[in-house]
Amino acid sequence: MNGHLNNTRYADIVCDVVPWQVWDMFAQISEFHPSSYHREVPRGESFTLRRARPAEDTFYFEGEREGKSAFEAQLIFKHL
């Protein structure tokens, strides 16, 4: 309706690229930080998603479109 990717979809996207082994090991997210939304991703457009793992329980993501950062997010998993 608004012509761009809805902000709630970013959480779905980053959760989808976390390896199954991580979900099996931790099972729950303790924190989700959508740290920055820099620019919109228009409907029908694509972006590159980069993933880093700065700690065993943490993933950092950056979405890039047209050579510029579109968004950043961080997931921190809860230790069982």
Short mmCIF file of N, CA, C and O in Angstrom, two decimals:
data_model
loop_
_atom_site.label_atom_id
_atom_site.label_comp_id
_atom_site.label_asym_id
_atom_site.label_seq_id
_atom_site.Cartn_x
_atom_site.Cartn_y
_atom_site.Cartn_z
N MET A 1 0.81 -1.20 0.00
CA MET A 1 0.00 0.00 0.00
C MET A 1 0.85 1.26 0.00
O MET A 1 0.49 2.25 -0.60
N ASN A 2 2.00 1.23 0.71
CA ASN A 2 2.80 2.44 0.81
C ASN A 2 3.93 2.50 -0.21
O ASN A 2 4.69 3.45 -0.23
N GLY A 3 4.06 1.48 -1.06
CA GLY A 3 5.04 1.52 -2.13
C GLY A 3 6.45 1.09 -1.76
O GLY A 3 7.35 1.17 -2.58
N HIS A 4 6.65 0.67 -0.49
CA HIS A 4 7.97 0.19 -0.10
C HIS A 4 7.83 -0.94 0.91
O HIS A 4 6.75 -1.21 1.42
N LEU A 5 8.94 -1.61 1.17
CA LEU A 5 8.96 -2.73 2.11
C LEU A 5 8.55 -2.24 3.49
O LEU A 5 9.13 -1.29 4.03
N ASN A 6 7.54 -2.87 4.07
CA ASN A 6 7.06 -2.50 5.39
C ASN A 6 8.12 -2.82 6.43
O ASN A 6 8.78 -3.86 6.38
N ASN A 7 8.30 -1.93 7.40
CA ASN A 7 9.34 -2.10 8.42
C ASN A 7 9.23 -3.41 9.20
O ASN A 7 10.23 -3.95 9.63
N THR A 8 8.03 -3.93 9.36
CA THR A 8 7.88 -5.18 10.11
C THR A 8 8.46 -6.37 9.35
O THR A 8 8.79 -7.39 9.95
N ARG A 9 8.61 -6.26 8.04
CA ARG A 9 9.14 -7.35 7.22
C ARG A 9 10.64 -7.56 7.41
O ARG A 9 11.16 -8.63 7.16
N TYR A 10 11.36 -6.52 7.84
CA TYR A 10 12.79 -6.67 8.05
C TYR A 10 13.10 -7.75 9.08
O TYR A 10 14.05 -8.52 8.92
N ALA A 11 12.32 -7.83 10.14
CA ALA A 11 12.53 -8.86 11.15
C ALA A 11 12.35 -10.25 10.54
O ALA A 11 13.14 -11.16 10.81
N ASP A 12 11.33 -10.43 9.72
CA ASP A 12 11.13 -11.71 9.03
C ASP A 12 12.32 -12.07 8.16
O ASP A 12 12.78 -13.21 8.15
N ILE A 13 12.81 -11.09 7.43
CA ILE A 13 13.91 -11.33 6.50
C ILE A 13 15.17 -11.77 7.25
O ILE A 13 15.80 -12.76 6.89
N VAL A 14 15.55 -11.04 8.29
CA VAL A 14 16.79 -11.40 8.98
C VAL A 14 16.65 -12.72 9.73
O VAL A 14 17.60 -13.50 9.78
N CYS A 15 15.49 -13.01 10.27
CA CYS A 15 15.29 -14.30 10.95
C CYS A 15 15.37 -15.46 9.96
O CYS A 15 15.86 -16.54 10.30
N ASP A 16 14.92 -15.24 8.73
CA ASP A 16 14.96 -16.29 7.71
C ASP A 16 16.37 -16.69 7.32
O ASP A 16 16.58 -17.80 6.83
N VAL A 17 17.36 -15.83 7.49
CA VAL A 17 18.72 -16.16 7.07
C VAL A 17 19.62 -16.64 8.20
O VAL A 17 20.78 -16.93 7.99
N VAL A 18 19.07 -16.74 9.40
CA VAL A 18 19.83 -17.32 10.51
C VAL A 18 19.85 -18.84 10.31
O VAL A 18 18.80 -19.45 10.09
N PRO A 19 21.03 -19.45 10.37
CA PRO A 19 21.11 -20.91 10.15
C PRO A 19 20.27 -21.70 11.17
O PRO A 19 20.14 -21.30 12.33
N TRP A 20 19.72 -22.82 10.71
CA TRP A 20 18.89 -23.67 11.58
C TRP A 20 19.64 -24.13 12.81
O TRP A 20 19.06 -24.30 13.88
N GLN A 21 20.94 -24.35 12.68
CA GLN A 21 21.74 -24.80 13.82
C GLN A 21 21.69 -23.79 14.97
O GLN A 21 21.71 -24.16 16.14
N VAL A 22 21.62 -22.51 14.63
CA VAL A 22 21.55 -21.46 15.66
C VAL A 22 20.19 -21.53 16.37
O VAL A 22 20.12 -21.46 17.60
N TRP A 23 19.13 -21.70 15.59
CA TRP A 23 17.80 -21.83 16.21
C TRP A 23 17.76 -23.06 17.11
O TRP A 23 17.17 -23.03 18.20
N ASP A 24 18.38 -24.16 16.67
CA ASP A 24 18.41 -25.38 17.49
C ASP A 24 19.21 -25.17 18.78
O ASP A 24 18.87 -25.72 19.82
N MET A 25 20.27 -24.38 18.70
CA MET A 25 21.14 -24.16 19.86
C MET A 25 20.52 -23.18 20.86
O MET A 25 20.60 -23.38 22.07
N PHE A 26 19.90 -22.10 20.37
CA PHE A 26 19.40 -21.05 21.25
C PHE A 26 17.88 -21.02 21.39
O PHE A 26 17.36 -20.64 22.43
N ALA A 27 17.17 -21.34 20.34
CA ALA A 27 15.71 -21.45 20.32
C ALA A 27 14.93 -20.14 20.47
O ALA A 27 13.82 -20.06 19.99
N GLN A 28 15.50 -19.13 21.12
CA GLN A 28 14.75 -17.89 21.34
C GLN A 28 15.63 -16.67 21.10
O GLN A 28 16.84 -16.70 21.35
N ILE A 29 15.00 -15.59 20.68
CA ILE A 29 15.67 -14.31 20.55
C ILE A 29 15.46 -13.53 21.84
O ILE A 29 14.34 -13.42 22.33
N SER A 30 16.53 -13.00 22.40
CA SER A 30 16.37 -12.17 23.61
C SER A 30 16.21 -10.70 23.24
O SER A 30 15.52 -9.96 23.92
N GLU A 31 16.85 -10.27 22.13
CA GLU A 31 16.75 -8.87 21.71
C GLU A 31 16.78 -8.77 20.19
O GLU A 31 17.52 -9.50 19.54
N PHE A 32 15.98 -7.86 19.66
CA PHE A 32 16.04 -7.52 18.24
C PHE A 32 16.21 -6.01 18.17
O PHE A 32 15.41 -5.26 18.73
N HIS A 33 17.26 -5.59 17.50
CA HIS A 33 17.53 -4.16 17.37
C HIS A 33 17.49 -3.77 15.90
O HIS A 33 18.43 -4.06 15.17
N PRO A 34 16.40 -3.16 15.46
CA PRO A 34 16.41 -2.60 14.10
C PRO A 34 17.12 -1.25 14.21
O PRO A 34 16.50 -0.21 14.35
N SER A 35 18.45 -1.31 14.24
CA SER A 35 19.23 -0.14 14.63
C SER A 35 19.03 1.08 13.74
O SER A 35 19.03 2.18 14.23
N SER A 36 18.88 0.88 12.45
CA SER A 36 18.74 2.04 11.58
C SER A 36 18.00 1.69 10.29
O SER A 36 18.27 0.65 9.69
N TYR A 37 17.10 2.56 9.90
CA TYR A 37 16.48 2.48 8.59
C TYR A 37 16.99 3.70 7.82
O TYR A 37 16.58 4.82 8.10
N HIS A 38 17.90 3.48 6.89
CA HIS A 38 18.54 4.59 6.19
C HIS A 38 17.75 5.06 4.98
O HIS A 38 17.67 6.25 4.71
N ARG A 39 17.20 4.11 4.23
CA ARG A 39 16.41 4.47 3.04
C ARG A 39 15.46 3.32 2.71
O ARG A 39 15.74 2.18 3.04
N GLU A 40 14.38 3.66 2.09
CA GLU A 40 13.36 2.67 1.76
C GLU A 40 13.82 1.72 0.66
O GLU A 40 14.64 2.08 -0.18
N VAL A 41 13.26 0.53 0.70
CA VAL A 41 13.41 -0.42 -0.40
C VAL A 41 12.06 -0.42 -1.12
O VAL A 41 11.07 -0.94 -0.60
N PRO A 42 11.98 0.21 -2.29
CA PRO A 42 10.71 0.30 -3.01
C PRO A 42 10.16 -1.08 -3.40
O PRO A 42 10.92 -2.01 -3.64
N ARG A 43 8.85 -1.17 -3.47
CA ARG A 43 8.19 -2.40 -3.89
C ARG A 43 8.75 -2.86 -5.23
O ARG A 43 8.93 -2.08 -6.15
N GLY A 44 9.06 -4.15 -5.31
CA GLY A 44 9.58 -4.72 -6.55
C GLY A 44 11.08 -4.61 -6.70
O GLY A 44 11.65 -5.18 -7.63
N GLU A 45 11.75 -3.86 -5.84
CA GLU A 45 13.20 -3.70 -5.90
C GLU A 45 13.87 -4.79 -5.06
O GLU A 45 13.26 -5.38 -4.17
N SER A 46 15.14 -5.01 -5.31
CA SER A 46 15.89 -5.99 -4.53
C SER A 46 17.00 -5.29 -3.75
O SER A 46 17.30 -4.11 -4.01
N PHE A 47 17.58 -6.01 -2.81
CA PHE A 47 18.69 -5.48 -2.04
C PHE A 47 19.61 -6.64 -1.66
O PHE A 47 19.21 -7.80 -1.70
N THR A 48 20.83 -6.32 -1.32
CA THR A 48 21.81 -7.30 -0.87
C THR A 48 21.78 -7.32 0.65
O THR A 48 21.80 -6.26 1.29
N LEU A 49 21.75 -8.51 1.22
CA LEU A 49 21.76 -8.65 2.67
C LEU A 49 23.09 -9.24 3.10
O LEU A 49 23.48 -10.32 2.63
N ARG A 50 23.78 -8.54 3.97
CA ARG A 50 25.04 -9.03 4.52
C ARG A 50 24.82 -9.44 5.97
O ARG A 50 24.05 -8.80 6.69
N ARG A 51 25.52 -10.51 6.38
CA ARG A 51 25.36 -11.03 7.73
C ARG A 51 26.74 -11.20 8.35
O ARG A 51 27.65 -11.71 7.73
N ALA A 52 26.88 -10.78 9.61
CA ALA A 52 28.10 -10.98 10.37
C ALA A 52 27.72 -11.56 11.72
O ALA A 52 26.60 -11.37 12.21
N ARG A 53 28.67 -12.25 12.33
CA ARG A 53 28.42 -12.87 13.64
C ARG A 53 29.49 -12.40 14.62
O ARG A 53 30.51 -13.07 14.82
N PRO A 54 29.28 -11.24 15.24
CA PRO A 54 30.30 -10.69 16.15
C PRO A 54 30.48 -11.47 17.45
O PRO A 54 31.49 -11.32 18.12
N ALA A 55 29.50 -12.29 17.81
CA ALA A 55 29.58 -13.15 19.00
C ALA A 55 28.76 -14.40 18.73
O ALA A 55 27.93 -14.43 17.81
N GLU A 56 28.97 -15.44 19.51
CA GLU A 56 28.27 -16.70 19.29
C GLU A 56 26.75 -16.53 19.29
O GLU A 56 26.04 -17.18 18.53
N ASP A 57 26.25 -15.63 20.14
CA ASP A 57 24.80 -15.45 20.29
C ASP A 57 24.26 -14.24 19.54
O ASP A 57 23.11 -13.85 19.73
N THR A 58 25.07 -13.61 18.68
CA THR A 58 24.69 -12.34 18.05
C THR A 58 24.92 -12.37 16.54
O THR A 58 25.95 -12.85 16.08
N PHE A 59 23.96 -11.82 15.82
CA PHE A 59 24.09 -11.63 14.37
C PHE A 59 23.81 -10.16 14.06
O PHE A 59 22.89 -9.56 14.61
N TYR A 60 24.62 -9.61 13.17
CA TYR A 60 24.45 -8.25 12.68
C TYR A 60 24.12 -8.34 11.19
O TYR A 60 24.72 -9.15 10.47
N PHE A 61 23.20 -7.52 10.73
CA PHE A 61 22.78 -7.54 9.33
C PHE A 61 22.82 -6.13 8.75
O PHE A 61 22.53 -5.16 9.46
N GLU A 62 23.15 -6.07 7.46
CA GLU A 62 23.04 -4.82 6.74
C GLU A 62 22.42 -5.10 5.38
O GLU A 62 22.84 -6.02 4.67
N GLY A 63 21.38 -4.35 5.05
CA GLY A 63 20.76 -4.43 3.74
C GLY A 63 21.25 -3.27 2.91
O GLY A 63 21.23 -2.13 3.37
N GLU A 64 21.71 -3.57 1.71
CA GLU A 64 22.25 -2.53 0.83
C GLU A 64 21.48 -2.51 -0.48
O GLU A 64 21.19 -3.55 -1.06
N ARG A 65 21.18 -1.31 -0.95
CA ARG A 65 20.50 -1.14 -2.23
C ARG A 65 21.17 0.00 -2.99
O ARG A 65 21.41 1.07 -2.43
N GLU A 66 21.51 -0.28 -4.23
CA GLU A 66 22.15 0.71 -5.11
C GLU A 66 23.42 1.28 -4.49
O GLU A 66 23.69 2.48 -4.55
N GLY A 67 24.20 0.41 -3.83
CA GLY A 67 25.49 0.82 -3.27
C GLY A 67 25.41 1.61 -1.98
O GLY A 67 26.42 2.11 -1.49
N LYS A 68 24.21 1.73 -1.40
CA LYS A 68 24.04 2.49 -0.16
C LYS A 68 23.30 1.64 0.87
O LYS A 68 22.45 0.83 0.52
N SER A 69 23.61 1.85 2.13
CA SER A 69 22.96 1.10 3.19
C SER A 69 21.48 1.48 3.26
O SER A 69 21.12 2.66 3.30
N ALA A 70 20.61 0.47 3.27
CA ALA A 70 19.18 0.69 3.39
C ALA A 70 18.72 0.49 4.84
O ALA A 70 17.86 1.22 5.33
N PHE A 71 19.28 -0.53 5.52
CA PHE A 71 18.92 -0.77 6.90
C PHE A 71 20.00 -1.59 7.60
O PHE A 71 20.82 -2.22 6.96
N GLU A 72 19.97 -1.56 8.92
CA GLU A 72 20.82 -2.39 9.76
C GLU A 72 19.96 -3.01 10.84
O GLU A 72 18.94 -2.43 11.24
N ALA A 73 20.35 -4.18 11.31
CA ALA A 73 19.61 -4.83 12.38
C ALA A 73 20.56 -5.75 13.14
O ALA A 73 21.58 -6.17 12.61
N GLN A 74 20.19 -6.07 14.37
CA GLN A 74 20.98 -7.00 15.17
C GLN A 74 20.03 -7.92 15.94
O GLN A 74 19.04 -7.47 16.49
N LEU A 75 20.36 -9.20 15.93
CA LEU A 75 19.64 -10.21 16.71
C LEU A 75 20.56 -10.75 17.79
O LEU A 75 21.70 -11.10 17.50
N ILE A 76 20.08 -10.81 19.00
CA ILE A 76 20.82 -11.42 20.10
C ILE A 76 19.96 -12.56 20.64
O ILE A 76 18.79 -12.36 20.97
N PHE A 77 20.55 -13.74 20.66
CA PHE A 77 19.82 -14.92 21.09
C PHE A 77 19.96 -15.16 22.59
O PHE A 77 20.96 -14.81 23.19
N LYS A 78 18.94 -15.77 23.16
CA LYS A 78 18.89 -16.09 24.57
C LYS A 78 19.55 -17.43 24.82
O LYS A 78 19.21 -18.42 24.18
N HIS A 79 20.49 -17.45 25.75
CA HIS A 79 21.13 -18.72 26.12
C HIS A 79 20.15 -19.57 26.91
O HIS A 79 19.44 -19.07 27.79
N LEU A 80 20.08 -20.82 26.56
CA LEU A 80 19.17 -21.74 27.27
C LEU A 80 19.77 -22.18 28.58
O LEU A 80 20.91 -22.24 28.80
#
